Short mmCIF file of C-alpha atoms and ligand atoms in Angstrom, two decimals:
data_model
loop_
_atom_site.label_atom_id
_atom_site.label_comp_id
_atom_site.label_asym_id
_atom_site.label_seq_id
_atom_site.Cartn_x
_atom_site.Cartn_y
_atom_site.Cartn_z
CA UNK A 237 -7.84 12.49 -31.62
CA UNK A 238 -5.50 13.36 -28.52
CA UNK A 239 -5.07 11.23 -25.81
CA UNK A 240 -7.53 12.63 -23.45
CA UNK A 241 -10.56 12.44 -26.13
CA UNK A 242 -9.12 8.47 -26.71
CA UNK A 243 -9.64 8.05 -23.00
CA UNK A 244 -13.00 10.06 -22.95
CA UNK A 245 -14.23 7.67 -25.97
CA UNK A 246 -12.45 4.22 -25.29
CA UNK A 247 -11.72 3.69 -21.59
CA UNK A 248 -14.34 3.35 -18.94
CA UNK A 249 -14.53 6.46 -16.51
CA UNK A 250 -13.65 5.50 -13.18
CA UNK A 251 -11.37 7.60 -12.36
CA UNK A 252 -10.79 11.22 -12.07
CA UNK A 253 -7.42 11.71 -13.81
CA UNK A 254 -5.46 14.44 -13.66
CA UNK A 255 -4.73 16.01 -16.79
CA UNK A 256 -1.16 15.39 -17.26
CA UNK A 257 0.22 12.67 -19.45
CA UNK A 258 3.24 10.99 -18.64
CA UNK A 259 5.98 9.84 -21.30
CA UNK A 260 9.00 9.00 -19.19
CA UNK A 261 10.25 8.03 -15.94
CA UNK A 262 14.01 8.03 -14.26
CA UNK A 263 13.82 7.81 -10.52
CA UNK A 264 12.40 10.34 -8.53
CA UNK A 265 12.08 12.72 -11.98
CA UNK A 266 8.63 12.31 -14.42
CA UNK A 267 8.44 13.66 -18.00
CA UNK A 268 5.11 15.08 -19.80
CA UNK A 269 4.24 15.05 -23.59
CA UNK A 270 5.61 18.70 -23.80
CA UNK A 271 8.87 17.33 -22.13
CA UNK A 272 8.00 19.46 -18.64
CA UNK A 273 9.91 17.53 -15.90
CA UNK A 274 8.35 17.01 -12.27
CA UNK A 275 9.48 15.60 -9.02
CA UNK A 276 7.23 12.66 -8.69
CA UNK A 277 6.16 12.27 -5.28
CA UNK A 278 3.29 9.83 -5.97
CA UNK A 279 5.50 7.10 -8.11
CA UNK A 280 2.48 4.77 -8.53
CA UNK A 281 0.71 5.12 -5.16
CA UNK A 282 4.23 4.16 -2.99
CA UNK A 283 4.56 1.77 -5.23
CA UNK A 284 7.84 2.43 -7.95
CA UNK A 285 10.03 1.37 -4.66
CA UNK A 286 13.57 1.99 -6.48
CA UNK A 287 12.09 5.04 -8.46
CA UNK A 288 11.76 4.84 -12.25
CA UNK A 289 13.26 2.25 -14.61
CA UNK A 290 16.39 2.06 -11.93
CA UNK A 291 18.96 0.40 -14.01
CA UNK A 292 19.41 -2.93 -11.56
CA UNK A 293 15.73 -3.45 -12.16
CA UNK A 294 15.84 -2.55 -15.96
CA UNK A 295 18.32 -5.32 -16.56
CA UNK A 296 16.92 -7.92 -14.34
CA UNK A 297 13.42 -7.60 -16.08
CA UNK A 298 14.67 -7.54 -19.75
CA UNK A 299 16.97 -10.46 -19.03
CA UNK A 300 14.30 -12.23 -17.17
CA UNK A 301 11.72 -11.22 -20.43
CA UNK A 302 14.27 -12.85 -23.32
CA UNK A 303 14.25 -16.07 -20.88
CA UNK A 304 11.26 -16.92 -19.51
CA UNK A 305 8.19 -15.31 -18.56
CA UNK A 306 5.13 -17.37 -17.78
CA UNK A 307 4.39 -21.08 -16.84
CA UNK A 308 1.52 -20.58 -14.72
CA UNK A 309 1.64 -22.59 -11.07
CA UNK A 310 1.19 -26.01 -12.40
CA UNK A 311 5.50 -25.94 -12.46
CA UNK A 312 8.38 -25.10 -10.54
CA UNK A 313 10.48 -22.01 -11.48
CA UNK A 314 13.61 -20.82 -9.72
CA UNK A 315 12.13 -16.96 -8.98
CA UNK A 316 9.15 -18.11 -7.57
CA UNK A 317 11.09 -19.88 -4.77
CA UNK A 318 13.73 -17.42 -4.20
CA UNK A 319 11.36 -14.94 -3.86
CA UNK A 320 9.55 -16.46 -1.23
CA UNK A 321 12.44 -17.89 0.87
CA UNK A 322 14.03 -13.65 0.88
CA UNK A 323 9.84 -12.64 1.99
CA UNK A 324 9.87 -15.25 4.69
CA UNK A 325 13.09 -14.14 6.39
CA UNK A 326 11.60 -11.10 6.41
CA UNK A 327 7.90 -11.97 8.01
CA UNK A 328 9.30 -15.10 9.97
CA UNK A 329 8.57 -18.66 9.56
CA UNK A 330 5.87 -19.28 7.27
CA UNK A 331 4.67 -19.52 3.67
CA UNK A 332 3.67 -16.83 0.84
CA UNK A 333 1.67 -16.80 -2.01
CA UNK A 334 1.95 -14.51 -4.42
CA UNK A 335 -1.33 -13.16 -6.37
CA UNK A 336 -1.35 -9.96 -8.91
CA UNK A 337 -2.53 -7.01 -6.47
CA UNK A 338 -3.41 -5.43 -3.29
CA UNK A 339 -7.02 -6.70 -3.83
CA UNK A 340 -6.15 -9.90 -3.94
CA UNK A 341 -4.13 -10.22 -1.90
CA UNK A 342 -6.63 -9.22 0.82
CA UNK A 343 -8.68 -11.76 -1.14
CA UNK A 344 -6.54 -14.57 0.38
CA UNK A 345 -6.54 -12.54 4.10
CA UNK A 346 -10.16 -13.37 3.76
CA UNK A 347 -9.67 -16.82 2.71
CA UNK A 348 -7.68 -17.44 5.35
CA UNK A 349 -9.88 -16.25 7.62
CA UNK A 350 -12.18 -18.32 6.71
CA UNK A 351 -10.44 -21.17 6.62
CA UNK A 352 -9.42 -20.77 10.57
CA UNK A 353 -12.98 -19.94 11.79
CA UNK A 354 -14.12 -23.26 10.21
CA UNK A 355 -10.98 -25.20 11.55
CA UNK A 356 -12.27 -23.15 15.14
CA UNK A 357 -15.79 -24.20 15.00
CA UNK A 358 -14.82 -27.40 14.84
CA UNK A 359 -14.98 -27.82 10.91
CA UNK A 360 -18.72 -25.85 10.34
CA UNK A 361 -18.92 -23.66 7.74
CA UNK A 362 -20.15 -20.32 8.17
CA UNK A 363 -20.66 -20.50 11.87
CA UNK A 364 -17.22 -18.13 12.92
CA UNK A 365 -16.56 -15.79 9.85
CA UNK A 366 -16.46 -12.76 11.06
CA UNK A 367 -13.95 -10.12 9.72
CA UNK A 368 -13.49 -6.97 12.16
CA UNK A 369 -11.93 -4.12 10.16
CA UNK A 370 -11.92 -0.09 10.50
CA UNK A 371 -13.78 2.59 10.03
CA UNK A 372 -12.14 4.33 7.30
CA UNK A 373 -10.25 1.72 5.77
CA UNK A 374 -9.48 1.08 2.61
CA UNK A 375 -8.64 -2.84 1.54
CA UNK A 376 -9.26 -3.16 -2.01
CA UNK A 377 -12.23 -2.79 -5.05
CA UNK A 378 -12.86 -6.60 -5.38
CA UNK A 379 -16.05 -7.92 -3.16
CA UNK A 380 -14.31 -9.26 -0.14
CA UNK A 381 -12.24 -6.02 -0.67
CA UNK A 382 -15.31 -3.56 -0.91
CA UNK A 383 -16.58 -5.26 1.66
CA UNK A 384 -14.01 -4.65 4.36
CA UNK A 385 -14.31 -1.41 3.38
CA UNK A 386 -16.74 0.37 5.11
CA UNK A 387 -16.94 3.71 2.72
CA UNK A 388 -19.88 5.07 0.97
CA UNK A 389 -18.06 6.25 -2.55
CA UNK A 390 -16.54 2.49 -2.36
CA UNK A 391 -19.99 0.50 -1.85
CA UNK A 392 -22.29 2.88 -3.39
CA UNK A 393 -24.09 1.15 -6.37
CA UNK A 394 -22.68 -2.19 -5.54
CA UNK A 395 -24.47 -3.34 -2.71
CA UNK A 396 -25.17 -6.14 -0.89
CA UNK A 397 -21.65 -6.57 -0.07
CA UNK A 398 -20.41 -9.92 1.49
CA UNK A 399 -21.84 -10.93 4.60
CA UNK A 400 -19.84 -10.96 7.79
CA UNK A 401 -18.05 -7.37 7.79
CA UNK A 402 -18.28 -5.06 11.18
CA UNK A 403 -16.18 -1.97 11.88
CA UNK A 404 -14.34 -0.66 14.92
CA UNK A 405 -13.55 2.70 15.41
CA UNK A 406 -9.80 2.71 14.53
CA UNK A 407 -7.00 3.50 17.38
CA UNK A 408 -9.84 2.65 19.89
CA UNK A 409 -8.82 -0.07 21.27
CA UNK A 410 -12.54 -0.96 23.37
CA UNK A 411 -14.74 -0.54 19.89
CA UNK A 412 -12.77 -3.47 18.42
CA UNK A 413 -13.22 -5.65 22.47
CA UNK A 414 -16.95 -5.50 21.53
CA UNK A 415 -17.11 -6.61 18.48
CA UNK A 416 -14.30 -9.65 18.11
CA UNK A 417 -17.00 -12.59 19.60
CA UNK A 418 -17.67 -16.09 19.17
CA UNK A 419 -18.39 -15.66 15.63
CA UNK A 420 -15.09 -13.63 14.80
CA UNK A 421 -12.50 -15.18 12.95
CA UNK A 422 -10.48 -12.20 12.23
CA UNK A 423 -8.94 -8.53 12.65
CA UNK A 424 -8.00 -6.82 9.44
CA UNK A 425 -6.32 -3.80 9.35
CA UNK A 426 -3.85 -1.32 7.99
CA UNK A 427 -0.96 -0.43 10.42
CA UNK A 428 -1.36 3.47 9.24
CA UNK A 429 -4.87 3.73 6.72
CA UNK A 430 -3.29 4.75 4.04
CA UNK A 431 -6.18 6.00 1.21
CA UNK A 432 -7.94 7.53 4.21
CA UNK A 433 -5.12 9.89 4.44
CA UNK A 434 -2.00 8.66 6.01
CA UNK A 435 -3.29 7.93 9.69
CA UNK A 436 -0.87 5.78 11.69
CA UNK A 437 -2.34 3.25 14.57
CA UNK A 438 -1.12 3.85 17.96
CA UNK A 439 1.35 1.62 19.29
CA UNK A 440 -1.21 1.16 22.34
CA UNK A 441 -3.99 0.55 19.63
CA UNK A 442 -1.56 -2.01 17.72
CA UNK A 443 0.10 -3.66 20.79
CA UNK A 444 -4.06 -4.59 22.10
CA UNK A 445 -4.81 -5.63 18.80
CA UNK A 446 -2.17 -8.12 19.08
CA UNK A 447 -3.51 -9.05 22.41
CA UNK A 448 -7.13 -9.20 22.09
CA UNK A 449 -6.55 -11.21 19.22
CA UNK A 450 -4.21 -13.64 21.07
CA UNK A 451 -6.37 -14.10 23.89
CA UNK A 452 -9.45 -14.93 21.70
CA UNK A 453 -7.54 -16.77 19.21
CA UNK A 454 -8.62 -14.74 16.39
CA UNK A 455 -6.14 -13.97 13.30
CA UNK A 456 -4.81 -10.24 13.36
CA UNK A 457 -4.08 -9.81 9.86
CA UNK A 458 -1.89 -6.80 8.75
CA UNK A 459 -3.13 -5.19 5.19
CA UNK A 460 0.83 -3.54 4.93
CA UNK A 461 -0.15 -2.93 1.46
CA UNK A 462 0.70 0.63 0.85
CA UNK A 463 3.01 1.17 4.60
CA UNK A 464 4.65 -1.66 4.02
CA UNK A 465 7.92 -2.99 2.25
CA UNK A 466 10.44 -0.46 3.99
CA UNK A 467 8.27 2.61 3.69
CA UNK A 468 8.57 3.16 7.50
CA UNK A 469 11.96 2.73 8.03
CA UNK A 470 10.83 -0.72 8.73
CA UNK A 471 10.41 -3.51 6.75
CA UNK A 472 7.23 -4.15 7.70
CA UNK A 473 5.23 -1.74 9.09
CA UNK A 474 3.96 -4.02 12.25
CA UNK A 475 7.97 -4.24 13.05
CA UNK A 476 7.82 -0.09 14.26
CA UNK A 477 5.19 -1.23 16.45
CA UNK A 478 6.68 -4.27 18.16
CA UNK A 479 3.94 -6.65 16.90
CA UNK A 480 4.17 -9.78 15.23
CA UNK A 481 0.67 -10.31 12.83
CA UNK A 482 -0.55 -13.39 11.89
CA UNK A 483 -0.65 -12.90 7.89
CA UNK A 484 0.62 -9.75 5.98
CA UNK A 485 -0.97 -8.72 2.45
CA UNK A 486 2.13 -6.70 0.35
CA UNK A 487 1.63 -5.65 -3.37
CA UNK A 488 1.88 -1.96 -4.38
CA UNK A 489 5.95 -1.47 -3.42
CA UNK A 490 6.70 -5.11 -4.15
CA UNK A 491 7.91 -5.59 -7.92
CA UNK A 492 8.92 -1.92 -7.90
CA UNK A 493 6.70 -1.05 -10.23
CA UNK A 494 5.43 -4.37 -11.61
CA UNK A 495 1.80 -5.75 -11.21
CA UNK A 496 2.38 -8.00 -8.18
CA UNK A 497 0.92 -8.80 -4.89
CA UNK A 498 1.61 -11.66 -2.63
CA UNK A 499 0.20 -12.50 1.37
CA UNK A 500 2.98 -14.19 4.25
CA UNK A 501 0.90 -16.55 6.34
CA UNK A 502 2.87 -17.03 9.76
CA UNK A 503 3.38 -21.31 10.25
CA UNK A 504 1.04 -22.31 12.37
CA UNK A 505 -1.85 -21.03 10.05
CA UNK A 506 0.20 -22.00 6.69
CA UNK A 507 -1.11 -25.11 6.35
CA UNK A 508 -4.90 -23.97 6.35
CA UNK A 509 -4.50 -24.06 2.43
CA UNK A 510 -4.07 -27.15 0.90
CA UNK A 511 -3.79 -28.00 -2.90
CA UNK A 512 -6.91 -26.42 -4.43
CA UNK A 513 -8.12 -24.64 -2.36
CA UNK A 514 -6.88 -21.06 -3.62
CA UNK A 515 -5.12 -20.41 -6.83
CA UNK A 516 -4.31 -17.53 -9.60
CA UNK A 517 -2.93 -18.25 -13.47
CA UNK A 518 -0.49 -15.34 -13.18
CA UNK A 519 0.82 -15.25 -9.53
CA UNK A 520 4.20 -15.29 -9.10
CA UNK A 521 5.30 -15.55 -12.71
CA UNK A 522 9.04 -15.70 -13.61
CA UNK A 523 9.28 -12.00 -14.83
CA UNK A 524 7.15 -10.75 -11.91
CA UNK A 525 9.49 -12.30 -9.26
CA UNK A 526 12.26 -11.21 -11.21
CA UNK A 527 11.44 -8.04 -11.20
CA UNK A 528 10.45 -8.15 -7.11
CA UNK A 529 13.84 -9.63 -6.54
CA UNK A 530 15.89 -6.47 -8.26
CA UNK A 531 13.93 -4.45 -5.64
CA UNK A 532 14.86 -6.48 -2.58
CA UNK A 533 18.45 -6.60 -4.22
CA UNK A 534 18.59 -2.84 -4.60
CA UNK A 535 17.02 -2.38 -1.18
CA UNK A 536 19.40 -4.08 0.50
CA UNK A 537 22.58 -3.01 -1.43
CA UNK A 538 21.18 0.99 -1.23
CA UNK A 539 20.16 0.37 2.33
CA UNK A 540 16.90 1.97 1.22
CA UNK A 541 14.94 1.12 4.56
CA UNK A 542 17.67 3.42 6.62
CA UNK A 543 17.03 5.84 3.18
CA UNK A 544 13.57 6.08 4.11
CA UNK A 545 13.96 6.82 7.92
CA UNK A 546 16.13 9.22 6.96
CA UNK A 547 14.56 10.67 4.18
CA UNK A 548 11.42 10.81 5.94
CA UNK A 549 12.50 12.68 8.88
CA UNK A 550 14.11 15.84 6.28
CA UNK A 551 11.11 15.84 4.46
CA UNK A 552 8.53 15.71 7.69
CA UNK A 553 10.86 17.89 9.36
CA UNK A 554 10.90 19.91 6.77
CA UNK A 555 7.05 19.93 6.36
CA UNK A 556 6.23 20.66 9.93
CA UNK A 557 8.60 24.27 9.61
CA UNK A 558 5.57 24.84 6.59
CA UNK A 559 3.19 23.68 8.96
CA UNK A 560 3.93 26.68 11.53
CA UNK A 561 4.88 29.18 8.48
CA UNK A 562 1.45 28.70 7.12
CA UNK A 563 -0.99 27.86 9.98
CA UNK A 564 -4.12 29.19 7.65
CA UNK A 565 -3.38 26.76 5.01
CA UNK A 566 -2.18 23.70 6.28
CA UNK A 567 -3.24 21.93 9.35
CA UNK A 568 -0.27 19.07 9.98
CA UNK A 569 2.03 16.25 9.17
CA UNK A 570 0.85 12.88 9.69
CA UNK A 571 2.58 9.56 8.60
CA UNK A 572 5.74 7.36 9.45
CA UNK A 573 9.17 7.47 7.21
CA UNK A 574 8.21 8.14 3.86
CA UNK A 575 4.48 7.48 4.21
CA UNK A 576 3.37 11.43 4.80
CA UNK A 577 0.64 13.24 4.34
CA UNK A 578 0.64 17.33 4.79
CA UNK A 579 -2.56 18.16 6.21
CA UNK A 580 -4.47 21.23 4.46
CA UNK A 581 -8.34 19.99 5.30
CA UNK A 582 -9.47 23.41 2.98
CA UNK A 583 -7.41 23.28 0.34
CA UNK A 584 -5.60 19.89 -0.23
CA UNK A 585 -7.00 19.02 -4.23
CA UNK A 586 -6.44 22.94 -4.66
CA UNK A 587 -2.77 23.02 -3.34
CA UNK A 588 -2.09 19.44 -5.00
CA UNK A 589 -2.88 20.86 -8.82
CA UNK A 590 -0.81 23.82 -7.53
CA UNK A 591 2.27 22.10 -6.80
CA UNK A 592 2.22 20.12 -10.17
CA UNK A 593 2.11 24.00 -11.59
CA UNK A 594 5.53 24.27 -9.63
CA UNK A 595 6.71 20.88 -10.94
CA UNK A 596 5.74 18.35 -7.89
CA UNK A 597 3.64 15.65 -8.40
CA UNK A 598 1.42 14.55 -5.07
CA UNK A 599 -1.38 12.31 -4.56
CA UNK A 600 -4.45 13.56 -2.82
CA UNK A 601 -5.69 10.74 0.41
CA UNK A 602 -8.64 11.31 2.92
CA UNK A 603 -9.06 13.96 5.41
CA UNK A 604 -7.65 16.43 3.64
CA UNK A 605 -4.18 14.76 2.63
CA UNK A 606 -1.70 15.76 0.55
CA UNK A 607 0.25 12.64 0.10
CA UNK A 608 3.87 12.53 -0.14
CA UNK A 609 4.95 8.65 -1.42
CA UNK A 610 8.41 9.19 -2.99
CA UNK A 611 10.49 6.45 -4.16
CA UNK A 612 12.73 4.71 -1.00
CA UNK A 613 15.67 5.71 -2.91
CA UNK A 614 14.96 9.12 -3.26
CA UNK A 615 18.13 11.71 -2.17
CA UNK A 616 18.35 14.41 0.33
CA UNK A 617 18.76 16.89 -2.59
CA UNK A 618 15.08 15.97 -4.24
CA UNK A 619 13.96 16.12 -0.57
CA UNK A 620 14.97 19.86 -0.29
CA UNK A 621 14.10 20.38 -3.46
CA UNK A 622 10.22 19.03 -3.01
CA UNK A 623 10.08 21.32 0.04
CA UNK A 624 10.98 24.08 -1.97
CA UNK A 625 8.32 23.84 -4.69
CA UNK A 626 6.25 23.06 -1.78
CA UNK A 627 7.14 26.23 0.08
CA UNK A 628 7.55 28.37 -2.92
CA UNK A 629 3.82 27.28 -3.80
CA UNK A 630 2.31 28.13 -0.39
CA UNK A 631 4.11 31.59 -0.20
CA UNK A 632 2.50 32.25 -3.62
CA UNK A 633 -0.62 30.55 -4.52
CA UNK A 634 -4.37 32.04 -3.91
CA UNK A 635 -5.70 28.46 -2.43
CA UNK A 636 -8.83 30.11 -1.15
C1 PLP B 879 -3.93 0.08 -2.88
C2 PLP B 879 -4.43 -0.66 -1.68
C3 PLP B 879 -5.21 -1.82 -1.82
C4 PLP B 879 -5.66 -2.34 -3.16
O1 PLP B 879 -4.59 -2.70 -3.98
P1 PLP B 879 -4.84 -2.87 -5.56
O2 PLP B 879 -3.50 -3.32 -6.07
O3 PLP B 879 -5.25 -1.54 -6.08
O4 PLP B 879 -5.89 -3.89 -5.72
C5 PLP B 879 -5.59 -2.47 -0.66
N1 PLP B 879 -5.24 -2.03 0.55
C6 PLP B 879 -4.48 -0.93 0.71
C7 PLP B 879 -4.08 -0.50 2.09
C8 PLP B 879 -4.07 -0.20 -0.39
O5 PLP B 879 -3.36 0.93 -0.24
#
């Protein structure tokens, strides 16, 4: 049996894989059974942050793996700490917890929210729950997750979702005036909607957010799960926008690789939790924060934030001179830093399969993305390099 009839026989079908199998990884480069090497331009989902079994993080994880790996959160350990003390800095004054994905931690958003309509209606439960996110988001596959996502191949089949969901339209600013009310405890929402297909907010949109939510003392709570942790050229995502969230939910770019997520809560709303009343068996585990602290250590010592800016402008540049080469296949460039998307609405899944023909791997996203998510640390060389698989394939592919 090859792998593909294993899969077909013993793992449940819910995704559409592409047929490639993967054997190795070292940075930006991927290996497949036959030993084919690709440029890989998905890395996870933006979420390998240093690239591929980077050599910092290697040695942290095995060291951290022949020491000490799991306690659970009944103890103290050192990472755990650390971890947190290097996130806060970053945020600004206030707590984290740390959970085991992007689902949960939106999870804990939710929570939260919760938590501060309750303390707002005077300790009720239930009365001011509220949750405004976007149309077209994307915040997870758990309930409260599903839930906040308002997308028919998301809910379908799973229905009723949790109660106390309702949807703006996103970067319009009045469709989210109307519907934060008396009952609304929070805004959710992702700085640039990432699954959607890489579509930033407007500073204008952000910036009101901010406001509105200020004003009627509602939570604005950043999802930064896939823009986030220095994707930008920020940071945070919020950060390029001037605007200062109440909570943040991080995972996929976090532990470089690592199953991790975590959520900052800014101080005032910190202590809404109390002991007991949220918890996970595996968040934050010694190896998991060690393996999140080699990625803020290589960040910072590889300036990989200023990488991405950089990086990101070659490669959009570099995309938008495709863009007017080939106005009948591709439509645009949308995205910040290294969070891009090419645009080809006809013939994105169609171009994508083409590319990994040409030896770049790419992730399809909404509205007709071609996602480009390359690892922070990835060099002006693979840059040029992408663009020319990417160039060579549009000058020769039949897409149509
Ligand atoms: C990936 C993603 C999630 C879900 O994260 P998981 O780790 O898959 O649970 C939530 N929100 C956004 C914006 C994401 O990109």
């Amino acid at each position: 049996m090859n792998i593909q009839e294993q899969f077909a026989q013993f793992v449940l079908s819910t995704y559409a894989r592409t047929p490639l199998v993967i054997t190795r990884g070292k940075g930006s480069r991927v290996w497949d059974a036959e030993g084919r090497c690709y440029l890989d331009f998905v890395q996870g989902i933006a979420t390998n942050t240093i690239g591929h079994c980077h050599p910092r993080w290697v040695q942290a994880v095995s060291a951290q793996a022949a020491t000490l790996v799991h306690t659970c959160n009944l103890y103290y350990t050192a990472n755990q700490g650390m971890l947190a003390q290097r996130l806060v800095e970053k945020a600004g004054p206030g707590k984290i917890f740390f959970c085991n994905s992007g689902a949960e931690a939106n999870e804990g958003l939710i929570k939260l929210a919760r938590l501060h309509g309750q303390k707002l209606a005077g300790g009720s439960e239930g009365q001011r729950h509220k949750v405004v996110c976007a149309q077209n988001a994307f915040h997870g596959r758990t309930f409260g997750g599903m839930s906040a996502t308002p997308q028919e191949k998301v809910q379908h089949g799973f229905r009723p979702m949790l109660d106390g969901f309702a949807f703006g339209e996103f970067n319009k600013l009045s469709s989210f005036e109307k519907l934060v009310d008396d009952s609304t405890a929070a805004v959710l929402i992702e700085p640039i909607q990432g699954e959607s297909g890489i579509t930033p907010a407007t500073a204008e949109f952000m910036q009101g957010l901010r406001k509105l939510c200020t004003e009627r003392g509602v939570l604005l709570l950043a999802d930064e799960i896939q823009c986030g942790y220095g994707r930008t050229g920020r940071f945070f995502a919020c950060e390029g926008y001037g605007v200062k969230p109440d909570a943040i939910a991080m995972a996929k770019g976090i532990a470089g690789g690592f199953p991790m997520g975590a959520f900052w809560v800014a101080e005032p709303y910190a202590d809404l939790f109390q002991p007991g009343s949220h918890g996970t068996t595996f968040g934050g585990t010694p190896l998991a924060c060690a393996a999140a602290l080699a990625v803020l250590d290589v960040m910072e010592e590889e300036r990989l934030v200023e990488n991405a800016a950089k990086m990101g402008s070659v490669l959009s540049d570099g995309l938008k001179d495709l863009v007017a080469k080939y106005p009948d296949k591709l439509d645009g460039v949308r995205g910040i830093g290294l969070h891009l998307a090419l645009v080809s609405s006809k013939y994105n899944l169609k171009l994508i399969d083409a590319l990994r023909a040409n030896g770049l791997i790419a992730v399809p996203g909404g509205n007709g993305a071609v996602r480009l998510l390359p690892a922070l640390n990835v060099s002006e060389d693979e840059v040029h390099q992408a663009l020319d698989i990417i160039g060579k394939t549009l000058s020769s592919a039949k897409l149509a």
